């Protein structure tokens, strides 16, 4: 049992060896701060990845024909399927988009946005040129599906699409390279020599980890097919589910509809990128990563605990005569044990509080490009483990002190 007198003696013992106590506290401080910061970095990394994936769209399925993906792995516009010895061409067309929009066969599909990619597009304005990373044509529904928000002006409408209007909505990177600080609205930008009137500027979305999402130019689908893209097929279909709970059902409906619109094809002829599945996979991976970081940081807490044990053993040796005097005047074994355990726990608590302060302070700063997100459980856990470590590593020195025989302790020089 730890008595009040034992705590006071422990405080005096810590104060009597300030430098040594400070170095012991530093070990615990580093351990606690490391746990808080590394868990925060792991969580911050997860939030960053979630935001990047979320910027690609909400409740979205992206359909690619022939096994193509936006980040490499084949052309997203075509492919072949073999049934026996017969080769079946696989493409995405207006027929597919219309079938997927039929609520009778795809009730969980909210919208279908065909995408026509234009390759190697150079934008020019008054002598300024910029090679746009992503230029594509689509319908008005792509704005909601892809989470595009207009910062100024407007997004094109279905009426613009029907009228084949040559209008364009630009990302921030394109605007900065072509216009600088000037207002781009109602100005004419040439895309591969074809004039398009700027009707809107998108809000910045940053990078999704693969490309700059602000380096984009979006035009109506019909205008893209008339001028910079051509062809009657689509590069991909962006399918938005009615809600997050129906995305799996929507995926099944998409596969079923595409098999019906392309007789002889199979599900392997299409690649459906499920945003929810991708997000779940990244969450699981990040959770493992965070646990690993926390475990690595916990090692430093263990090292700090060994430091507490070391300093307590030294303290027992130095205060042998003091222990003998306490026993000679009637101190019980439990009193001696409580005194030294109190000292070990106090060192750990001081280190824990300092570590929390350091961890919260460091978490305000970006680390390797990631903004840490402090997890309350990591703060409580780190402090609790620090105190437990102090208690655990303080038990042996305390019992060693209590085991000293008074007569031998008084003779110790």
Tab-separated table of C-alpha atoms in Angstrom:
chain	number	residue	atom	x	y	z
A	1	UNK	CA	0.000	0.000	0.000
A	2	UNK	CA	1.326	3.432	-0.943
A	3	UNK	CA	1.050	5.863	1.964
A	4	UNK	CA	1.133	9.645	1.851
A	5	UNK	CA	4.486	9.662	3.667
A	6	UNK	CA	5.877	7.278	1.053
A	7	UNK	CA	4.792	9.604	-1.756
A	8	UNK	CA	6.451	12.589	-0.041
A	9	UNK	CA	9.699	10.633	0.371
A	10	UNK	CA	9.491	9.613	-3.314
A	11	UNK	CA	9.085	13.253	-4.365
A	12	UNK	CA	12.121	14.246	-2.309
A	13	UNK	CA	14.088	11.379	-3.842
A	14	UNK	CA	13.265	12.557	-7.370
A	15	UNK	CA	14.093	16.179	-6.522
A	16	UNK	CA	17.400	15.206	-4.941
A	17	UNK	CA	18.685	13.763	-8.253
A	18	UNK	CA	17.193	16.139	-10.785
A	19	UNK	CA	19.440	15.414	-13.756
A	20	UNK	CA	19.180	11.661	-13.370
A	21	UNK	CA	15.419	11.873	-12.889
A	22	UNK	CA	15.086	14.168	-15.924
A	23	UNK	CA	16.938	11.686	-18.138
A	24	UNK	CA	14.712	8.864	-16.896
A	25	UNK	CA	11.602	10.950	-17.544
A	26	UNK	CA	12.924	11.756	-21.035
A	27	UNK	CA	12.863	8.074	-21.991
A	28	UNK	CA	9.187	7.778	-21.051
A	29	UNK	CA	8.412	11.107	-22.731
A	30	UNK	CA	9.902	9.961	-26.030
A	31	UNK	CA	7.997	6.680	-25.856
A	32	UNK	CA	4.614	8.280	-25.176
A	33	UNK	CA	5.139	10.996	-27.793
A	34	UNK	CA	6.221	8.387	-30.361
A	35	UNK	CA	3.060	6.325	-29.834
A	36	UNK	CA	0.778	9.360	-30.163
A	37	UNK	CA	2.552	10.802	-33.206
A	38	UNK	CA	2.989	7.554	-35.160
A	39	UNK	CA	-0.615	6.464	-34.600
A	40	UNK	CA	-1.676	9.979	-35.663
A	41	UNK	CA	0.468	9.710	-38.811
A	42	UNK	CA	-1.100	6.344	-39.628
A	43	UNK	CA	-4.602	7.745	-39.202
A	44	UNK	CA	-3.720	10.906	-41.117
A	45	UNK	CA	-2.419	8.806	-43.976
A	46	UNK	CA	-5.685	6.869	-44.005
A	47	UNK	CA	-7.764	10.044	-44.058
A	48	UNK	CA	-5.642	11.397	-46.908
A	49	UNK	CA	-6.151	8.233	-48.974
A	50	UNK	CA	-9.894	8.261	-48.245
A	51	UNK	CA	-10.141	11.860	-49.393
A	52	UNK	CA	-8.251	11.078	-52.581
A	53	UNK	CA	-10.455	8.116	-53.384
A	54	UNK	CA	-13.540	10.116	-52.424
A	55	UNK	CA	-12.505	12.845	-54.850
A	56	UNK	CA	-12.912	10.330	-57.682
A	57	UNK	CA	-16.619	10.131	-56.954
A	58	UNK	CA	-19.227	9.021	-54.447
A	59	UNK	CA	-21.003	5.634	-54.655
A	60	UNK	CA	-19.364	5.170	-58.023
A	61	UNK	CA	-18.642	2.225	-60.284
A	62	UNK	CA	-16.362	2.814	-63.248
A	63	UNK	CA	-16.729	0.402	-66.158
A	64	UNK	CA	-13.828	-0.251	-68.517
A	65	UNK	CA	-14.071	-2.474	-71.567
A	66	UNK	CA	-11.460	-5.037	-72.462
A	67	UNK	CA	-9.705	-4.933	-69.089
A	68	UNK	CA	-8.554	-1.333	-69.380
A	69	UNK	CA	-7.887	0.775	-66.269
A	70	UNK	CA	-7.274	4.480	-65.926
A	71	UNK	CA	-3.867	3.925	-64.367
A	72	UNK	CA	-2.404	1.671	-67.016
A	73	UNK	CA	-3.086	-1.904	-68.091
A	74	UNK	CA	-4.622	-1.523	-71.548
A	75	UNK	CA	-6.662	0.794	-73.716
A	76	UNK	CA	-9.920	1.690	-71.986
A	77	UNK	CA	-11.922	1.629	-75.163
A	78	UNK	CA	-11.854	-1.881	-76.476
A	79	UNK	CA	-10.981	-5.533	-76.187
A	80	UNK	CA	-12.037	-8.934	-77.398
A	81	UNK	CA	-13.870	-11.916	-76.034
A	82	UNK	CA	-13.601	-15.445	-77.331
A	83	UNK	CA	-16.520	-17.843	-77.391
A	84	UNK	CA	-15.210	-21.085	-78.824
A	85	UNK	CA	-13.237	-20.002	-81.885
A	86	UNK	CA	-15.253	-16.865	-82.572
A	87	UNK	CA	-13.880	-13.480	-81.513
A	88	UNK	CA	-16.377	-10.954	-80.183
A	89	UNK	CA	-15.471	-7.245	-80.167
A	90	UNK	CA	-16.113	-5.563	-76.837
A	91	UNK	CA	-16.802	-1.821	-76.771
A	92	UNK	CA	-18.899	0.560	-74.715
A	93	UNK	CA	-21.554	2.413	-76.702
A	94	UNK	CA	-24.677	4.534	-76.315
A	95	UNK	CA	-26.658	1.275	-76.277
A	96	UNK	CA	-24.890	0.242	-73.067
A	97	UNK	CA	-25.455	3.634	-71.440
A	98	UNK	CA	-29.152	3.580	-72.375
A	99	UNK	CA	-29.616	0.026	-71.043
A	100	UNK	CA	-27.939	0.881	-67.739
A	101	UNK	CA	-30.194	3.928	-67.377
A	102	UNK	CA	-33.307	1.720	-67.565
A	103	UNK	CA	-34.720	1.607	-64.013
A	104	UNK	CA	-36.587	-1.600	-64.844
A	105	UNK	CA	-33.362	-3.594	-65.244
A	106	UNK	CA	-31.022	-1.460	-63.117
A	107	UNK	CA	-33.076	0.017	-60.242
A	108	UNK	CA	-29.994	0.689	-58.096
A	109	UNK	CA	-28.300	2.858	-60.726
A	110	UNK	CA	-28.815	6.572	-60.184
A	111	UNK	CA	-26.977	7.913	-63.243
A	112	UNK	CA	-24.758	6.793	-66.089
A	113	UNK	CA	-22.116	9.182	-67.418
A	114	UNK	CA	-20.333	8.104	-70.620
A	115	UNK	CA	-16.714	9.254	-70.883
A	116	UNK	CA	-14.847	9.949	-74.113
A	117	UNK	CA	-11.162	10.610	-73.532
A	118	UNK	CA	-9.258	12.923	-75.855
A	119	UNK	CA	-5.581	12.052	-76.107
A	120	UNK	CA	-2.639	14.480	-76.214
A	121	UNK	CA	-4.689	17.665	-75.992
A	122	UNK	CA	-2.898	21.005	-75.981
A	123	UNK	CA	-4.808	24.053	-74.783
A	124	UNK	CA	-3.873	27.515	-76.073
A	125	UNK	CA	-4.961	31.041	-75.215
A	126	UNK	CA	-3.364	34.294	-76.403
A	127	UNK	CA	0.009	32.656	-77.004
A	128	UNK	CA	0.012	30.626	-73.786
A	129	UNK	CA	0.001	26.845	-74.201
A	130	UNK	CA	-0.543	23.967	-71.801
A	131	UNK	CA	-0.628	20.196	-72.324
A	132	UNK	CA	-3.734	19.119	-70.406
A	133	UNK	CA	-3.322	15.842	-68.520
A	134	UNK	CA	-6.991	14.858	-68.771
A	135	UNK	CA	-9.437	16.132	-71.371
A	136	UNK	CA	-12.710	14.304	-71.784
A	137	UNK	CA	-16.290	14.677	-72.860
A	138	UNK	CA	-19.250	13.567	-70.783
A	139	UNK	CA	-22.792	14.360	-69.761
A	140	UNK	CA	-23.951	16.787	-67.063
A	141	UNK	CA	-24.395	13.960	-64.534
A	142	UNK	CA	-20.625	13.441	-64.333
A	143	UNK	CA	-20.354	16.543	-62.123
A	144	UNK	CA	-22.188	14.843	-59.260
A	145	UNK	CA	-20.754	11.398	-59.910
A	146	UNK	CA	-17.158	12.650	-59.904
A	147	UNK	CA	-17.657	15.212	-57.115
A	148	UNK	CA	-16.904	18.210	-59.331
A	149	UNK	CA	-17.787	21.522	-57.696
A	150	UNK	CA	-17.775	24.713	-59.728
A	151	UNK	CA	-15.836	27.566	-58.108
A	152	UNK	CA	-16.987	30.159	-60.651
A	153	UNK	CA	-19.315	30.100	-63.630
A	154	UNK	CA	-21.318	26.915	-64.192
A	155	UNK	CA	-21.097	23.326	-65.368
A	156	UNK	CA	-22.549	22.456	-68.770
A	157	UNK	CA	-26.111	21.099	-68.919
A	158	UNK	CA	-27.944	18.379	-70.835
A	159	UNK	CA	-29.230	21.120	-73.135
A	160	UNK	CA	-25.625	22.095	-73.948
A	161	UNK	CA	-24.975	18.457	-74.795
A	162	UNK	CA	-28.004	18.176	-77.061
A	163	UNK	CA	-27.070	21.415	-78.822
A	164	UNK	CA	-23.441	20.269	-79.337
A	165	UNK	CA	-22.286	23.457	-77.640
A	166	UNK	CA	-18.529	24.001	-77.719
A	167	UNK	CA	-18.115	24.960	-74.102
A	168	UNK	CA	-15.541	23.820	-71.560
A	169	UNK	CA	-15.109	23.666	-67.788
A	170	UNK	CA	-11.472	23.951	-66.678
A	171	UNK	CA	-9.530	22.803	-63.643
A	172	UNK	CA	-7.431	25.197	-61.576
A	173	UNK	CA	-4.086	24.030	-63.000
A	174	UNK	CA	-5.199	24.705	-66.577
A	175	UNK	CA	-6.534	28.137	-65.619
A	176	UNK	CA	-3.307	29.122	-63.877
A	177	UNK	CA	-1.160	28.052	-66.823
A	178	UNK	CA	-3.279	29.770	-69.461
A	179	UNK	CA	-4.751	32.813	-67.713
A	180	UNK	CA	-2.653	33.465	-64.630
A	181	UNK	CA	-4.676	35.835	-62.475
A	182	UNK	CA	-7.024	36.901	-65.289
A	183	UNK	CA	-10.706	35.888	-65.372
A	184	UNK	CA	-11.148	32.966	-67.816
A	185	UNK	CA	-14.956	33.052	-67.980
A	186	UNK	CA	-16.409	33.646	-71.460
A	187	UNK	CA	-12.927	33.527	-72.990
A	188	UNK	CA	-12.228	31.164	-75.893
A	189	UNK	CA	-9.654	28.445	-75.371
A	190	UNK	CA	-8.457	26.292	-78.235
A	191	UNK	CA	-8.176	22.564	-77.585
A	192	UNK	CA	-6.053	21.047	-80.334
A	193	UNK	CA	-6.967	24.041	-82.460
A	194	UNK	CA	-10.736	23.877	-81.836
A	195	UNK	CA	-12.281	26.828	-80.013
A	196	UNK	CA	-14.253	26.237	-76.788
A	197	UNK	CA	-15.837	28.935	-74.652
A	198	UNK	CA	-14.940	28.728	-70.950
A	199	UNK	CA	-18.158	28.617	-68.905
A	200	UNK	CA	-16.825	27.388	-65.554
A	201	UNK	CA	-13.817	26.806	-63.342
A	202	UNK	CA	-13.720	23.830	-60.994
A	203	UNK	CA	-12.727	23.999	-57.340
A	204	UNK	CA	-9.327	22.551	-56.565
A	205	UNK	CA	-9.235	18.809	-55.775
A	206	UNK	CA	-5.466	18.322	-55.595
A	207	UNK	CA	-3.842	15.009	-56.481
A	208	UNK	CA	-5.479	11.593	-56.161
A	209	UNK	CA	-2.085	9.927	-55.825
A	210	UNK	CA	-1.839	9.168	-59.549
A	211	UNK	CA	-2.366	12.500	-61.258
A	212	UNK	CA	-3.213	16.150	-60.737
A	213	UNK	CA	-7.014	16.291	-60.714
A	214	UNK	CA	-6.922	20.033	-61.290
A	215	UNK	CA	-5.192	19.520	-64.637
A	216	UNK	CA	-8.464	18.760	-66.399
A	217	UNK	CA	-10.752	20.092	-69.114
A	218	UNK	CA	-14.335	18.780	-69.346
A	219	UNK	CA	-16.529	19.363	-72.404
A	220	UNK	CA	-19.973	18.093	-73.444
A	221	UNK	CA	-19.914	14.536	-74.797
A	222	UNK	CA	-21.304	15.489	-78.196
A	223	UNK	CA	-18.800	18.313	-78.667
A	224	UNK	CA	-15.911	16.002	-77.808
A	225	UNK	CA	-17.103	13.418	-80.337
A	226	UNK	CA	-17.577	16.123	-82.974
A	227	UNK	CA	-14.108	17.623	-82.584
A	228	UNK	CA	-11.296	16.381	-80.328
A	229	UNK	CA	-12.208	12.739	-79.620
A	230	UNK	CA	-14.309	11.319	-82.435
A	231	UNK	CA	-15.719	7.816	-82.731
A	232	UNK	CA	-18.976	6.357	-81.513
A	233	UNK	CA	-17.590	4.363	-78.600
A	234	UNK	CA	-16.857	5.379	-75.032
A	235	UNK	CA	-13.648	5.077	-73.086
A	236	UNK	CA	-15.548	4.248	-69.910
A	237	UNK	CA	-18.890	4.528	-68.152
A	238	UNK	CA	-19.154	6.220	-64.757
A	239	UNK	CA	-22.105	4.618	-62.986
A	240	UNK	CA	-23.399	6.206	-59.798
A	241	UNK	CA	-25.389	4.017	-57.406
A	242	UNK	CA	-28.486	5.386	-55.687
A	243	UNK	CA	-26.729	5.260	-52.280
A	244	UNK	CA	-23.756	3.700	-50.512
A	245	UNK	CA	-25.806	0.670	-49.452
A	246	UNK	CA	-26.816	-0.222	-53.001
A	247	UNK	CA	-23.419	-0.097	-54.687
A	248	UNK	CA	-22.931	-3.883	-54.574
A	249	UNK	CA	-26.370	-4.455	-56.074
A	250	UNK	CA	-25.630	-1.827	-58.722
A	251	UNK	CA	-22.407	-3.652	-59.624
A	252	UNK	CA	-24.312	-6.879	-60.199
A	253	UNK	CA	-26.877	-5.057	-62.334
A	254	UNK	CA	-24.144	-3.427	-64.425
A	255	UNK	CA	-22.500	-6.779	-65.140
A	256	UNK	CA	-25.831	-8.371	-66.016
A	257	UNK	CA	-26.864	-5.537	-68.344
A	258	UNK	CA	-23.535	-5.495	-70.177
A	259	UNK	CA	-23.698	-9.236	-70.746
A	260	UNK	CA	-27.156	-8.799	-72.270
A	261	UNK	CA	-26.079	-5.925	-74.538
A	262	UNK	CA	-23.042	-7.901	-75.713
A	263	UNK	CA	-24.171	-11.473	-76.406
A	264	UNK	CA	-21.299	-13.914	-76.248
A	265	UNK	CA	-19.262	-11.790	-73.857
A	266	UNK	CA	-18.530	-12.658	-70.232
A	267	UNK	CA	-17.867	-10.720	-67.037
A	268	UNK	CA	-14.126	-11.082	-67.663
A	269	UNK	CA	-14.484	-8.822	-70.718
A	270	UNK	CA	-15.318	-5.903	-68.433
A	271	UNK	CA	-13.524	-4.414	-65.503
A	272	UNK	CA	-15.758	-2.727	-62.950
A	273	UNK	CA	-13.884	-0.575	-60.465
A	274	UNK	CA	-15.926	-0.501	-57.268
A	275	UNK	CA	-15.080	2.631	-55.314
A	276	UNK	CA	-16.479	1.204	-52.062
A	277	UNK	CA	-14.407	-1.976	-52.325
A	278	UNK	CA	-11.306	0.055	-53.086
A	279	UNK	CA	-11.978	2.273	-50.083
A	280	UNK	CA	-12.539	-0.745	-47.805
A	281	UNK	CA	-9.299	-2.334	-48.978
A	282	UNK	CA	-7.321	0.826	-48.324
A	283	UNK	CA	-8.960	1.179	-44.892
A	284	UNK	CA	-7.972	-2.379	-43.954
A	285	UNK	CA	-4.434	-1.821	-45.185
A	286	UNK	CA	-4.157	1.463	-43.323
A	287	UNK	CA	-5.471	-0.113	-40.110
A	288	UNK	CA	-2.706	-2.714	-40.273
A	289	UNK	CA	-0.172	0.014	-41.037
A	290	UNK	CA	-1.330	2.067	-38.034
A	291	UNK	CA	-1.134	-0.905	-35.667
A	292	UNK	CA	2.378	-1.642	-36.917
A	293	UNK	CA	3.455	1.950	-36.337
A	294	UNK	CA	1.974	1.876	-32.832
A	295	UNK	CA	3.775	-1.384	-32.048
A	296	UNK	CA	7.088	0.053	-33.209
A	297	UNK	CA	6.541	3.150	-31.062
A	298	UNK	CA	5.654	0.971	-28.068
A	299	UNK	CA	9.175	-0.447	-28.145
A	300	UNK	CA	10.512	2.944	-27.128
A	301	UNK	CA	8.137	2.853	-24.132
A	302	UNK	CA	9.623	-0.492	-23.160
A	303	UNK	CA	13.120	1.001	-23.385
A	304	UNK	CA	11.936	3.885	-21.202
A	305	UNK	CA	10.630	1.377	-18.645
A	306	UNK	CA	13.997	-0.343	-18.517
A	307	UNK	CA	15.482	3.073	-17.815
A	308	UNK	CA	13.084	3.475	-14.859
A	309	UNK	CA	14.121	0.092	-13.486
A	310	UNK	CA	17.789	0.955	-13.876
A	311	UNK	CA	17.455	4.269	-12.029
A	312	UNK	CA	15.440	2.630	-9.241
A	313	UNK	CA	18.082	-0.061	-8.723
A	314	UNK	CA	20.725	2.643	-8.475
A	315	UNK	CA	18.502	4.535	-6.048
A	316	UNK	CA	18.100	1.454	-3.830
A	317	UNK	CA	21.858	1.000	-3.725
A	318	UNK	CA	22.523	4.647	-2.896
A	319	UNK	CA	19.852	4.777	-0.172
A	320	UNK	CA	20.630	1.492	1.557
A	321	UNK	CA	21.489	3.183	4.868
A	322	UNK	CA	18.313	5.287	4.630
A	323	UNK	CA	16.285	2.124	4.162
A	324	UNK	CA	18.001	0.575	7.171
A	325	UNK	CA	17.154	3.592	9.339
A	326	UNK	CA	13.497	3.495	8.237
A	327	UNK	CA	13.267	-0.184	9.131
A	328	UNK	CA	15.047	0.345	12.444
A	329	UNK	CA	12.465	2.931	13.554
A	330	UNK	CA	9.538	0.684	12.660
A	331	UNK	CA	8.880	0.997	8.897
A	332	UNK	CA	7.101	-2.089	7.555
A	333	UNK	CA	8.027	-3.982	4.393
A	334	UNK	CA	4.911	-2.592	2.664
A	335	UNK	CA	6.027	0.962	3.516
A	336	UNK	CA	9.396	0.479	1.797
A	337	UNK	CA	7.777	-1.199	-1.225
A	338	UNK	CA	5.180	1.573	-1.512
A	339	UNK	CA	7.855	4.291	-1.280
A	340	UNK	CA	9.916	2.976	-4.186
A	341	UNK	CA	6.912	2.003	-6.338
A	342	UNK	CA	5.543	5.526	-5.798
A	343	UNK	CA	8.839	6.959	-7.025
A	344	UNK	CA	8.818	4.778	-10.156
A	345	UNK	CA	5.192	5.585	-10.946
A	346	UNK	CA	5.748	9.313	-10.378
A	347	UNK	CA	8.656	9.291	-12.843
A	348	UNK	CA	6.449	7.508	-15.392
A	349	UNK	CA	3.507	9.859	-14.851
A	350	UNK	CA	5.693	12.943	-15.283
A	351	UNK	CA	7.148	11.432	-18.439
A	352	UNK	CA	3.659	10.482	-19.633
A	353	UNK	CA	2.279	14.013	-19.215
A	354	UNK	CA	5.326	15.514	-20.951
A	355	UNK	CA	5.008	12.916	-23.732
A	356	UNK	CA	1.344	13.780	-24.298
A	357	UNK	CA	2.220	17.463	-24.573
A	358	UNK	CA	5.073	16.729	-26.991
A	359	UNK	CA	2.946	14.330	-29.039
A	360	UNK	CA	0.055	16.783	-29.410
A	361	UNK	CA	2.473	19.546	-30.361
A	362	UNK	CA	4.293	17.461	-32.982
A	363	UNK	CA	0.970	16.278	-34.432
A	364	UNK	CA	0.245	19.828	-35.529
A	365	UNK	CA	3.079	19.605	-38.064
A	366	UNK	CA	2.935	17.707	-41.367
A	367	UNK	CA	5.189	14.660	-41.372
A	368	UNK	CA	6.396	13.294	-44.751
A	369	UNK	CA	3.574	15.240	-46.375
A	370	UNK	CA	0.871	13.783	-44.107
A	371	UNK	CA	-1.127	15.830	-41.630
A	372	UNK	CA	-1.354	13.666	-38.481
A	373	UNK	CA	-4.800	13.076	-37.012
A	374	UNK	CA	-4.572	12.501	-33.256
A	375	UNK	CA	-6.610	9.551	-31.986
A	376	UNK	CA	-7.903	10.067	-28.408
A	377	UNK	CA	-7.493	6.367	-27.640
A	378	UNK	CA	-3.776	6.563	-28.430
A	379	UNK	CA	-3.321	9.364	-25.862
A	380	UNK	CA	-5.119	7.408	-23.116
A	381	UNK	CA	-3.424	4.153	-24.082
A	382	UNK	CA	0.071	5.662	-24.226
A	383	UNK	CA	-0.303	7.308	-20.815
A	384	UNK	CA	-1.808	4.181	-19.271
A	385	UNK	CA	0.965	1.974	-20.643
A	386	UNK	CA	3.590	4.458	-19.420
A	387	UNK	CA	2.222	4.263	-15.864
A	388	UNK	CA	1.918	0.480	-16.110
A	389	UNK	CA	5.499	0.235	-17.350
A	390	UNK	CA	6.690	2.356	-14.412
A	391	UNK	CA	4.750	0.182	-12.001
A	392	UNK	CA	6.019	-3.067	-13.541
A	393	UNK	CA	9.669	-2.058	-13.696
A	394	UNK	CA	9.486	-0.493	-10.253
A	395	UNK	CA	8.287	-3.651	-8.476
A	396	UNK	CA	11.603	-5.528	-8.500
A	397	UNK	CA	13.719	-2.633	-7.160
A	398	UNK	CA	11.028	-1.947	-4.525
A	399	UNK	CA	10.994	-5.549	-3.312
A	400	UNK	CA	14.777	-5.636	-3.365
A	401	UNK	CA	14.831	-2.559	-1.106
A	402	UNK	CA	12.215	-4.078	1.211
A	403	UNK	CA	14.210	-7.328	1.479
A	404	UNK	CA	17.275	-5.633	2.962
A	405	UNK	CA	17.926	-6.624	6.593
A	406	UNK	CA	18.105	-3.528	8.841
A	407	UNK	CA	21.443	-4.462	10.438
A	408	UNK	CA	23.114	-5.033	7.061
A	409	UNK	CA	21.598	-1.852	5.642
A	410	UNK	CA	22.927	0.229	8.551
A	411	UNK	CA	26.431	-1.231	8.089
A	412	UNK	CA	26.417	-0.404	4.333
A	413	UNK	CA	28.994	2.196	3.311
